[in-house]
Coordinates of C-alpha atoms and ligand atoms in Angstrom, one line a residue:
Chain W
M1 CA 33.8 -11.9 3.8
S2 CA 32.0 -8.3 4.8
V3 CA 28.4 -8.2 4.8
S4 CA 27.0 -5.2 3.4
T5 CA 23.3 -3.4 3.5
Y6 CA 21.9 -2.0 0.5
K7 CA 19.2 0.8 0.1
I8 CA 16.0 0.3 -1.0
P9 CA 13.5 3.2 -1.5
I10 CA 9.6 2.9 -1.8
G11 CA 7.4 5.3 -2.7
P12 CA 6.1 8.2 -2.8
I13 CA 3.3 6.4 -5.0
H14 CA 1.5 3.5 -3.5
P15 CA 4.1 2.0 -0.6
S16 CA 1.5 0.0 0.9
L17 CA -1.2 2.9 0.9
A18 CA -3.6 4.8 -1.2
E19 CA -1.2 7.8 -0.3
P20 CA 2.0 9.2 -1.1
M21 CA 4.7 8.5 1.2
T22 CA 8.2 8.0 0.9
F23 CA 10.2 5.3 3.2
N24 CA 14.0 4.3 2.8
F25 CA 15.0 0.9 3.8
E26 CA 18.7 -0.1 4.9
I27 CA 18.5 -4.0 4.1
S28 CA 21.0 -6.5 4.9
G29 CA 19.9 -9.7 3.3
E30 CA 16.2 -10.4 3.7
R31 CA 16.4 -8.3 6.9
I32 CA 15.5 -4.7 7.4
Q33 CA 18.0 -2.7 9.4
S34 CA 16.9 0.5 9.6
V35 CA 14.0 2.8 8.1
D36 CA 13.9 6.5 7.2
L37 CA 11.1 8.4 6.6
A38 CA 10.3 11.3 4.1
P39 CA 7.0 12.4 4.7
G40 CA 5.8 15.6 2.9
D41 CA 4.2 14.2 -0.2
N42 CA 0.6 14.7 0.6
H43 CA 1.4 18.6 2.2
R44 CA -1.0 21.0 1.2
G45 CA -0.6 23.7 3.8
I46 CA -4.1 23.4 5.3
E47 CA -3.1 25.7 8.3
F48 CA -2.1 28.5 6.5
M49 CA -5.3 28.4 4.1
G50 CA -7.2 28.4 7.5
R51 CA -5.6 31.6 8.6
N52 CA -7.2 33.3 5.6
R53 CA -10.8 32.2 6.1
N54 CA -13.6 32.6 8.7
V55 CA -13.9 30.1 11.3
V56 CA -17.2 28.5 9.9
Q57 CA -15.3 28.0 6.2
I58 CA -12.5 26.3 8.3
I59 CA -14.9 23.6 9.3
Y60 CA -15.1 22.4 5.6
L61 CA -11.1 22.5 5.3
A62 CA -11.0 20.4 8.5
E63 CA -13.0 18.0 7.2
R64 CA -11.0 17.5 3.8
I65 CA -7.6 17.1 6.1
C66 CA -8.7 13.6 5.8
G67 CA -11.6 11.7 4.1
I68 CA -11.6 9.1 6.3
C69 CA -11.8 11.0 9.5
S70 CA -13.9 13.5 8.1
A71 CA -16.0 13.3 11.5
S72 CA -12.8 13.3 13.8
H73 CA -11.4 16.8 12.4
P74 CA -14.4 19.2 12.7
F75 CA -15.3 17.5 16.1
A76 CA -12.1 18.6 17.5
F77 CA -12.1 21.9 15.6
C78 CA -15.3 22.8 16.8
R79 CA -14.5 21.9 20.2
A80 CA -11.5 24.2 20.2
V81 CA -13.8 26.9 18.7
E82 CA -16.4 26.2 21.5
N83 CA -13.8 26.1 24.1
A84 CA -12.0 29.7 22.8
A85 CA -15.0 32.0 22.7
G86 CA -17.2 30.0 25.2
I87 CA -20.3 28.4 23.3
E88 CA -22.4 25.8 24.8
V89 CA -23.7 23.1 22.9
P90 CA -27.2 21.7 23.5
P91 CA -27.1 18.1 24.9
R92 CA -29.2 16.8 21.6
A93 CA -26.2 17.9 19.3
E94 CA -23.7 16.3 21.7
Y95 CA -25.4 13.0 21.2
I96 CA -25.9 13.6 17.2
R97 CA -22.1 14.3 17.5
V98 CA -21.0 10.7 19.1
I99 CA -23.5 9.0 17.0
I100 CA -21.6 10.1 14.0
S101 CA -18.4 9.8 15.2
E102 CA -18.9 6.4 16.3
L103 CA -20.5 5.3 12.9
E104 CA -17.3 6.8 11.5
R105 CA -15.0 4.5 13.7
I106 CA -17.1 1.4 12.8
H107 CA -16.2 2.4 9.1
S108 CA -12.6 3.5 9.9
H109 CA -11.7 0.0 11.5
I110 CA -13.6 -2.2 8.8
L111 CA -12.2 -0.3 6.1
W112 CA -8.6 -1.0 7.8
A113 CA -9.3 -4.6 8.5
G114 CA -10.0 -5.0 4.6
I115 CA -6.8 -3.2 3.6
A116 CA -4.8 -5.4 6.0
A117 CA -6.2 -8.6 4.4
E118 CA -5.3 -7.4 1.2
E119 CA -1.8 -6.9 2.1
L120 CA -1.7 -10.4 3.2
G121 CA -2.9 -11.8 0.0
F122 CA -6.8 -12.5 1.3
N123 CA -8.6 -10.5 -1.4
S124 CA -11.3 -12.7 -0.5
V125 CA -11.5 -11.0 2.9
L126 CA -11.0 -7.8 1.4
Y127 CA -14.3 -7.9 -0.7
L128 CA -15.7 -9.4 2.7
S129 CA -15.3 -6.6 5.2
W130 CA -15.7 -3.8 2.4
K131 CA -19.5 -5.3 1.7
V132 CA -20.1 -5.4 5.5
R133 CA -18.3 -1.7 5.6
E134 CA -21.1 -0.6 2.9
E135 CA -23.9 -0.6 5.5
V136 CA -22.7 1.5 7.8
L137 CA -21.7 4.0 4.8
D138 CA -25.8 3.9 3.7
L139 CA -26.5 4.6 7.1
L140 CA -24.5 7.7 7.3
E141 CA -25.5 8.7 3.8
M142 CA -29.1 8.5 5.1
L143 CA -28.3 10.6 8.0
T144 CA -25.8 13.3 6.9
G145 CA -26.3 12.9 3.1
N146 CA -22.9 12.0 2.0
R147 CA -21.0 8.7 2.4
I148 CA -17.8 10.8 3.4
N149 CA -16.9 14.4 4.2
Y150 CA -20.6 14.3 6.1
G151 CA -20.8 18.7 6.7
M152 CA -22.5 17.4 9.8
F153 CA -20.5 19.8 12.4
M154 CA -21.2 23.2 13.1
I155 CA -20.2 25.5 15.9
G156 CA -22.3 25.0 18.7
G157 CA -24.1 22.0 17.4
V158 CA -24.7 19.7 14.5
R159 CA -26.3 20.5 11.1
R160 CA -29.0 18.2 10.6
D161 CA -31.2 16.4 13.2
I162 CA -31.8 12.8 13.7
L163 CA -35.5 12.2 13.2
A164 CA -37.8 9.9 14.6
E165 CA -38.6 7.7 11.6
Q166 CA -34.6 7.1 11.3
V167 CA -34.2 5.3 14.4
P168 CA -35.3 2.1 12.8
K169 CA -33.0 2.1 10.0
I170 CA -30.2 3.0 12.8
R171 CA -31.5 0.2 14.9
E172 CA -31.3 -2.7 11.8
T173 CA -27.6 -1.4 11.1
L174 CA -26.6 -1.7 14.7
Q175 CA -28.4 -5.3 14.8
Y176 CA -26.4 -6.0 11.4
Y177 CA -23.0 -5.4 12.9
K178 CA -23.8 -7.5 16.0
D179 CA -24.9 -10.2 14.0
A180 CA -21.4 -9.9 11.7
Y181 CA -19.4 -9.7 14.6
Q182 CA -19.1 -13.8 14.4
T183 CA -18.0 -13.8 11.0
L184 CA -15.2 -10.8 11.5
E185 CA -14.1 -12.7 14.3
D186 CA -13.8 -16.4 12.3
V187 CA -12.2 -14.7 9.7
F188 CA -9.5 -12.2 11.3
L189 CA -9.2 -13.9 15.0
K190 CA -9.4 -17.6 14.4
D191 CA -7.9 -18.0 11.0
P192 CA -4.9 -19.9 11.4
S193 CA -2.9 -18.4 8.3
I194 CA -3.8 -14.7 9.2
A195 CA -2.4 -15.8 12.7
L196 CA 0.6 -17.0 11.2
R197 CA 1.5 -14.2 9.2
T198 CA 0.7 -11.1 11.8
K199 CA 1.4 -12.9 15.5
N200 CA 5.1 -11.9 16.4
V201 CA 5.3 -9.2 13.5
G202 CA 6.0 -5.5 14.0
I203 CA 6.3 -5.8 17.8
M204 CA 6.0 -2.6 19.4
T205 CA 6.9 -3.0 23.3
Y206 CA 4.9 -1.0 26.1
E207 CA 8.1 0.9 26.8
D208 CA 8.7 2.1 23.1
A209 CA 4.8 2.9 22.8
L210 CA 5.0 5.1 26.0
H211 CA 8.4 6.5 24.9
L212 CA 7.1 7.5 21.3
A213 CA 4.0 8.6 22.4
S214 CA 2.2 6.4 20.4
V215 CA -2.1 6.9 20.2
G216 CA -5.1 4.9 19.6
P217 CA -5.5 1.3 18.9
T218 CA -1.5 1.5 18.3
A219 CA -0.7 2.3 21.8
R220 CA -3.3 0.1 23.1
A221 CA -2.2 -2.9 21.3
S222 CA 1.1 -2.5 23.2
G223 CA -1.1 -2.5 26.4
V224 CA -1.2 1.2 27.2
K225 CA -4.9 2.2 28.1
K226 CA -5.0 5.3 26.7
D227 CA -8.2 6.6 25.4
V228 CA -9.4 10.2 25.4
R229 CA -12.9 9.1 25.8
Q230 CA -11.7 7.0 29.1
D231 CA -9.1 9.7 30.2
Q232 CA -10.6 12.9 29.9
P233 CA -14.8 12.3 29.0
Y234 CA -16.4 15.0 27.1
S235 CA -19.5 15.6 25.1
A236 CA -21.9 12.9 25.7
Y237 CA -19.0 10.3 26.3
A238 CA -19.3 11.8 29.9
D239 CA -22.4 10.1 30.4
M240 CA -21.1 6.5 29.6
D241 CA -18.5 4.6 31.1
I242 CA -16.0 3.9 28.4
K243 CA -13.1 2.0 28.8
A244 CA -9.8 1.7 26.7
I245 CA -9.5 -1.8 24.9
T246 CA -6.4 -3.5 25.2
P247 CA -5.7 -6.9 23.7
D248 CA -5.7 -9.2 27.1
I249 CA -9.5 -9.0 26.9
Y250 CA -9.8 -10.9 23.8
S251 CA -6.3 -13.2 24.2
G252 CA -5.6 -12.9 27.9
E253 CA -2.2 -11.2 27.1
V254 CA -0.4 -8.2 25.3
N255 CA 2.4 -9.0 22.7
G256 CA 2.1 -5.7 20.7
D257 CA 2.4 -7.4 17.4
V258 CA 0.0 -7.1 14.7
Y259 CA -2.4 -9.7 15.9
D260 CA -3.1 -7.6 18.5
R261 CA -3.3 -4.6 16.4
I262 CA -6.2 -6.5 14.9
I263 CA -7.8 -7.7 18.1
V264 CA -8.3 -3.9 19.1
R265 CA -9.8 -2.6 16.3
I266 CA -12.4 -5.6 15.7
L267 CA -13.4 -5.2 19.5
E268 CA -13.5 -1.4 19.1
V269 CA -16.2 -1.7 16.3
F270 CA -18.2 -3.6 18.8
Q271 CA -18.1 -1.1 21.6
S272 CA -18.9 1.6 18.8
V273 CA -22.0 -0.5 18.4
Q274 CA -22.7 -0.2 22.1
I275 CA -22.0 3.7 22.6
I276 CA -24.5 4.3 19.2
E277 CA -26.9 2.2 20.8
Y278 CA -26.7 4.1 24.5
C279 CA -27.0 7.3 22.7
I280 CA -30.3 6.3 20.6
N281 CA -31.9 5.2 23.7
N282 CA -31.1 8.0 25.6
L283 CA -31.2 11.0 22.9
P284 CA -32.1 13.9 24.6
E285 CA -35.1 16.5 23.4
G286 CA -34.0 19.9 22.3
E287 CA -32.3 22.1 20.0
I288 CA -29.2 20.6 17.9
L289 CA -27.7 24.5 17.7
S290 CA -26.9 27.2 20.3
E291 CA -26.9 29.9 17.3
P292 CA -28.9 28.6 14.3
K293 CA -28.2 31.9 12.2
I294 CA -24.9 31.8 10.8
V295 CA -24.6 35.3 10.2
K296 CA -25.0 36.2 13.9
L297 CA -22.6 33.2 15.1
L298 CA -20.2 34.8 12.7
G299 CA -20.4 37.9 14.3
T300 CA -19.8 36.5 17.9
L301 CA -16.7 34.7 16.7
K302 CA -15.4 38.0 15.1
K303 CA -15.9 39.9 18.6
A304 CA -14.2 36.4 20.4
K305 CA -10.8 36.5 21.7
G306 CA -9.5 33.6 23.2
E307 CA -7.7 30.3 22.9
G308 CA -9.2 27.1 22.9
V309 CA -8.3 23.8 22.7
G310 CA -10.5 20.7 21.2
R311 CA -9.2 16.9 22.0
H312 CA -11.1 13.7 20.5
E313 CA -10.6 10.0 20.2
A314 CA -10.5 9.6 16.2
P315 CA -10.1 6.1 15.1
R316 CA -6.7 6.2 14.9
G317 CA -6.0 7.8 17.7
E318 CA -6.0 11.0 19.9
V319 CA -6.7 14.4 17.5
I320 CA -6.0 17.7 19.0
H321 CA -7.0 20.8 17.4
Y322 CA -5.5 24.2 18.9
I323 CA -7.3 27.8 18.0
K324 CA -6.4 31.6 18.6
L325 CA -8.9 33.9 18.0
N326 CA -7.9 37.9 18.1
E327 CA -11.4 39.8 17.8
S328 CA -11.2 39.5 13.9
E329 CA -12.9 37.4 11.0
N330 CA -9.8 34.9 10.6
P331 CA -8.3 33.2 13.9
E332 CA -4.8 34.1 14.3
V333 CA -3.4 30.7 14.8
W334 CA -4.9 27.3 13.6
K335 CA -3.0 23.8 14.8
A336 CA -4.0 20.4 14.5
R337 CA -2.2 17.4 15.4
A338 CA -3.3 14.0 13.8
P339 CA -2.9 10.8 15.3
T340 CA -0.7 9.4 12.5
Y341 CA 1.8 12.1 13.3
N342 CA 2.5 10.5 16.5
N343 CA 2.1 7.1 15.3
L344 CA 4.7 7.4 12.4
M345 CA 7.5 6.8 14.8
S346 CA 6.1 3.7 15.6
W347 CA 7.3 2.3 12.7
L348 CA 10.7 2.4 13.4
P349 CA 10.9 -0.3 16.1
M350 CA 8.4 -2.3 14.4
L351 CA 10.3 -2.5 11.2
Q352 CA 13.5 -3.4 12.7
M353 CA 14.9 -6.9 11.8
Q354 CA 11.6 -7.7 10.2
E355 CA 11.7 -9.3 6.6
I356 CA 10.9 -7.7 3.3
A357 CA 7.9 -9.6 2.8
D358 CA 6.4 -8.1 6.2
I359 CA 7.0 -4.5 5.1
P360 CA 3.4 -4.1 3.6
I361 CA 1.7 -5.6 6.7
V362 CA 3.7 -3.8 9.2
I363 CA 2.9 -0.3 7.5
A364 CA -0.3 -0.8 7.3
S365 CA -0.7 -2.1 11.0
I366 CA -0.6 1.2 12.5
D367 CA -3.5 2.8 10.1
P368 CA -1.5 5.3 8.6
C369 CA -3.4 8.3 7.4
I370 CA -1.1 10.3 5.6
G371 CA -3.7 13.2 4.5
C372 CA -4.1 13.8 8.3
M373 CA -0.3 14.1 8.8
D374 CA 1.3 15.9 6.0
R375 CA 0.4 19.3 7.0
V376 CA 3.5 19.9 8.5
T377 CA 7.0 20.0 5.8
L378 CA 9.3 17.9 7.3
V379 CA 13.2 17.7 5.6
D380 CA 13.3 15.9 2.7
P381 CA 16.6 13.8 2.9
G382 CA 17.7 13.5 -0.9
S383 CA 15.7 10.5 -1.9
N384 CA 18.6 8.6 -3.9
K385 CA 16.5 6.4 -6.3
K386 CA 18.6 2.8 -6.9
Q387 CA 15.8 0.5 -6.9
V388 CA 12.6 1.4 -6.5
L389 CA 10.1 -1.6 -5.1
T390 CA 6.5 -0.7 -6.5
R391 CA 3.4 -1.8 -4.2
E392 CA 2.9 -4.6 -6.5
E393 CA 6.2 -6.1 -6.0
L394 CA 6.1 -5.7 -2.4
V395 CA 2.2 -7.2 -2.1
K396 CA 3.3 -10.0 -4.1
L397 CA 6.6 -10.8 -1.6
S398 CA 3.8 -10.6 1.2
I399 CA 1.3 -12.8 -0.4
E400 CA 4.1 -15.3 -1.6
K401 CA 5.3 -15.4 2.5
T402 CA 1.5 -16.3 2.9
R403 CA 1.3 -19.2 0.4
R404 CA 4.9 -20.7 1.7
M405 CA 3.2 -20.2 5.3
V406 CA 0.1 -21.8 4.7
R407 CA 1.5 -24.8 2.8
Chain T
M1 CA -25.0 -4.9 -21.8
K2 CA -22.5 -6.3 -24.3
L3 CA -19.8 -4.0 -23.3
D4 CA -16.7 -6.4 -23.4
K5 CA -17.1 -7.0 -27.6
Y6 CA -15.8 -3.6 -28.1
L7 CA -12.9 -3.8 -25.6
D8 CA -10.6 -5.6 -27.4
R9 CA -8.7 -5.2 -24.2
S10 CA -10.3 -4.7 -20.6
L11 CA -9.5 -1.0 -19.6
W12 CA -6.7 -1.2 -16.8
V13 CA -6.5 1.6 -14.3
F14 CA -3.7 3.4 -12.8
H15 CA -4.5 5.5 -9.5
L16 CA -2.3 8.3 -8.4
N17 CA -3.1 10.5 -5.4
T18 CA -1.4 14.0 -5.9
G19 CA -2.1 15.0 -2.3
S20 CA -5.8 14.5 -2.3
C21 CA -8.0 14.1 1.1
N22 CA -8.1 10.5 0.6
G23 CA -11.9 10.9 0.3
C24 CA -11.8 10.2 -3.2
D25 CA -9.3 7.6 -3.0
I26 CA -11.3 5.2 -0.4
E27 CA -14.4 5.6 -3.1
I28 CA -11.9 4.6 -5.6
V29 CA -11.3 1.3 -3.7
A30 CA -15.2 0.9 -2.8
L31 CA -15.1 0.4 -6.6
L32 CA -13.3 -2.8 -6.4
T33 CA -15.3 -4.2 -3.6
P34 CA -19.0 -6.2 -3.9
R35 CA -21.3 -3.5 -3.6
Y36 CA -20.0 -1.6 -7.2
D37 CA -17.5 -4.5 -8.3
V38 CA -16.1 -2.8 -11.6
E39 CA -14.1 -6.2 -12.0
R40 CA -16.8 -7.5 -13.7
F41 CA -16.2 -5.2 -16.7
G42 CA -12.7 -6.1 -16.8
I43 CA -11.8 -2.8 -15.2
K44 CA -9.0 -3.1 -12.8
L45 CA -6.6 -1.6 -10.6
V46 CA -3.0 -2.2 -11.5
G47 CA 0.1 -1.5 -9.6
S48 CA 2.4 0.4 -12.2
P49 CA 1.7 3.2 -14.6
K50 CA 3.3 0.9 -17.5
H51 CA 0.3 -1.4 -17.6
A52 CA -2.2 1.0 -17.7
D53 CA -4.8 2.3 -20.3
V54 CA -6.6 5.3 -17.9
L55 CA -5.0 7.1 -15.1
L56 CA -7.2 8.2 -12.5
V57 CA -5.6 11.3 -10.7
T58 CA -6.9 12.8 -7.4
G59 CA -5.7 15.3 -5.6
P60 CA -5.1 19.2 -6.3
V61 CA -1.4 18.8 -7.2
N62 CA 1.1 19.9 -4.5
R63 CA 5.0 20.9 -5.0
K64 CA 6.2 17.6 -4.0
M65 CA 3.9 15.2 -6.5
L66 CA 4.1 17.6 -9.4
P67 CA 7.4 15.6 -10.8
R68 CA 6.0 12.6 -10.3
L69 CA 2.7 13.3 -11.9
K70 CA 4.4 14.5 -15.1
L71 CA 6.9 11.2 -14.8
I72 CA 3.7 9.1 -14.2
Y73 CA 1.9 10.4 -17.4
E74 CA 5.0 9.9 -19.7
Q75 CA 5.5 6.4 -18.4
T76 CA 1.7 5.5 -19.3
P77 CA 1.6 3.9 -22.6
D78 CA -0.6 5.4 -25.3
P79 CA -3.1 5.0 -26.4
K80 CA -4.3 6.4 -22.8
A81 CA -6.9 8.6 -21.3
V82 CA -6.7 10.8 -18.0
I83 CA -9.8 11.4 -15.8
V84 CA -9.8 13.7 -13.0
V85 CA -11.6 12.3 -10.2
G86 CA -12.7 14.9 -7.5
T87 CA -13.3 18.7 -7.4
C88 CA -9.9 19.4 -6.0
G89 CA -8.0 18.0 -9.0
S90 CA -10.4 19.5 -11.4
S91 CA -10.4 22.9 -9.7
G92 CA -8.6 23.0 -6.6
G93 CA -11.4 23.0 -4.6
V94 CA -11.1 23.8 -1.1
F95 CA -7.5 24.0 -1.6
Y96 CA -7.5 26.6 -4.1
D97 CA -5.4 29.3 -2.3
S98 CA -2.4 27.6 -0.9
Y99 CA 1.1 28.2 -1.4
N100 CA 2.0 24.5 -1.7
I101 CA -0.9 23.5 -4.4
V102 CA 0.6 24.3 -8.2
G103 CA -3.0 22.3 -9.7
P104 CA -5.6 21.8 -10.9
V105 CA -4.3 18.7 -12.8
D106 CA -5.0 20.0 -16.2
K107 CA -2.5 23.0 -16.0
H108 CA 0.3 20.2 -16.3
I109 CA -1.1 17.3 -18.3
P110 CA -4.0 17.0 -20.7
V111 CA -7.3 15.7 -19.2
D112 CA -10.2 14.1 -21.0
V113 CA -12.7 13.3 -18.6
Y114 CA -13.9 15.4 -15.0
V115 CA -15.4 14.0 -12.6
P116 CA -16.8 16.5 -10.3
G117 CA -18.1 15.9 -6.8
C118 CA -16.6 16.5 -3.1
P119 CA -16.0 13.7 -2.6
I120 CA -17.8 11.9 -6.0
R121 CA -19.8 8.9 -5.7
P122 CA -18.6 5.6 -6.8
E123 CA -21.4 5.6 -9.5
A124 CA -19.7 8.7 -11.1
I125 CA -16.6 7.3 -11.2
I126 CA -17.9 4.3 -13.5
N127 CA -19.4 6.8 -15.6
G128 CA -15.9 8.7 -15.9
V129 CA -14.3 5.5 -17.1
L130 CA -17.1 4.6 -19.7
K131 CA -16.2 8.1 -20.9
A132 CA -12.5 7.6 -21.2
W133 CA -13.5 4.1 -22.8
L134 CA -15.3 6.4 -26.0
K135 CA -12.3 8.2 -26.0
L136 CA -9.9 5.3 -26.1
E137 CA -12.1 3.7 -29.5
R138 CA -11.7 7.0 -31.4
L139 CA -8.1 6.7 -30.6
R140 CA -7.9 3.6 -31.6
G141 CA -9.5 4.7 -35.0
S142 CA -12.8 4.2 -34.7
S143 CA -14.9 6.7 -36.6
G144 CA -17.8 9.2 -34.8
V145 CA -20.2 7.1 -36.8
E146 CA -18.8 3.7 -35.9
I147 CA -18.7 4.7 -32.2
E148 CA -22.1 6.2 -32.0
K149 CA -23.7 2.8 -33.5
K150 CA -21.4 1.0 -30.7
I151 CA -23.4 3.0 -28.3
E152 CA -26.6 2.6 -29.4
E153 CA -26.1 -1.4 -29.6
V154 CA -24.6 -0.9 -26.1
N155 CA -27.8 0.8 -24.6
A156 CA -30.0 -1.7 -26.7
Ligands
SF4_1 S1 -12.5 16.3 -4.2 FE1 -13.1 16.6 -1.7 S2 -13.5 14.5 -1.3 FE2 -12.1 14.2 -2.9 S3 -9.9 14.0 -2.9 FE3 -10.5 16.2 -3.1 S4 -11.1 17.3 -1.1 FE4 -11.2 15.2 -0.9

């Protein structure tokens, strides 16, 4: 009897995320033989639009590459422009930038933890972690005026200052997260059923992580000590001693499985708390913008000529923006490379020979951000829809597996 | 609030992302979690348009998602209401001049409620769903006078 494989296309609506993305799985029995990705469902042509706008307008476009990374993209973009035009950022602004980015990391990682728990069927854990997350959103709203898409960044600084009367609230929130660490650790790292579902699932080896150029927590969970904040300190990070977090800090070993990715992200939340604390304690006095008059700033940028690169460690990994200014209103080239673009290929080794019921958690484990990634159109291999598994069916499979294992 | 008396069924919502920045989408998920908790009104996010009364559409509609948008609209059983969440779905927003954007949403499917904002606040989405509920009541045959009476009772 010959064993034949069959194909399951999943998506583009709701594979395991709120964003569209198409997967084609080749299945033999319960095991995945191979995976093919067909991205492009979220392509908006952002870099193209950027070429018709001036540099300050692009900041808001960069912010809307992805709502979750809405501090990381403008951060990298502003750094690229400052690099190209030779603009100095005042120290106080650098510290405020770092505070906002680290607050974003806290919200993003906790958001991810909740989603991952939901994929496993622990809805109560989703609610718990998103309840914890609301505190940092409140703080962000107080500091920037918005829960998402903060509008904080400006070429040469930030748009809003952190006032003395806001500092107690920041400290209060940091204390809240220090207290929440125990809860998160108990729920995610000490819970036997989460460990059962995530240990030895979706493994990516150290070598694969290097070959596929994975970035961020996905690479760090496989033992690659890679973090832009450590490797090429910039902004206020240069004043601190930041070390890349790998899972062996917590468990003493590196397996590169989904469990290790949870460890890295939970620990990074508390690394961020420490960074913000340092920034608050050492916030320098002074200006927050190198050129407060936007018209004058645009005039300078219009005369600028040159190329610039900006790198930043976003919650999902390294984000790079490249810009070329050529003495005109609009930039000549603008290119953004988001971390998910690198991490996408990590799915291939991770999903190999896994069970269908593990698809949701493995896909979620790299914390994909399709909005970030889909600025590049890739080839769409004619999706032959034979049988489409909806997210509901997939998550149901995943939940059933959890129940089986817990029993 | 005696909301459930008039909802002969609870409102079930299907969320469709047509190429948004994700900002509005995470606020939709935030709606389900303890701070806002719309499930106490019976509003539930479902995994298939065939189970939904309300379609929550985010994003400016790009070329690749357009056929899916139409398909999902057709798959949602009548009576239904369509809510566009976010500025980019209502008008194009920051993405208005791209080659790959064929939106806004109301160019392709009929829209009942617009929730503007970039991103919207979760409270605004709840308000939008309430407006959609009124529309569904009307479709189910309640007359204008009846609905007004019901609103008064709810507000009382
Ligand atoms: S309205 Fe704004 S925040 Fe919402 S999805 Fe569109 S671009 Fe993102």
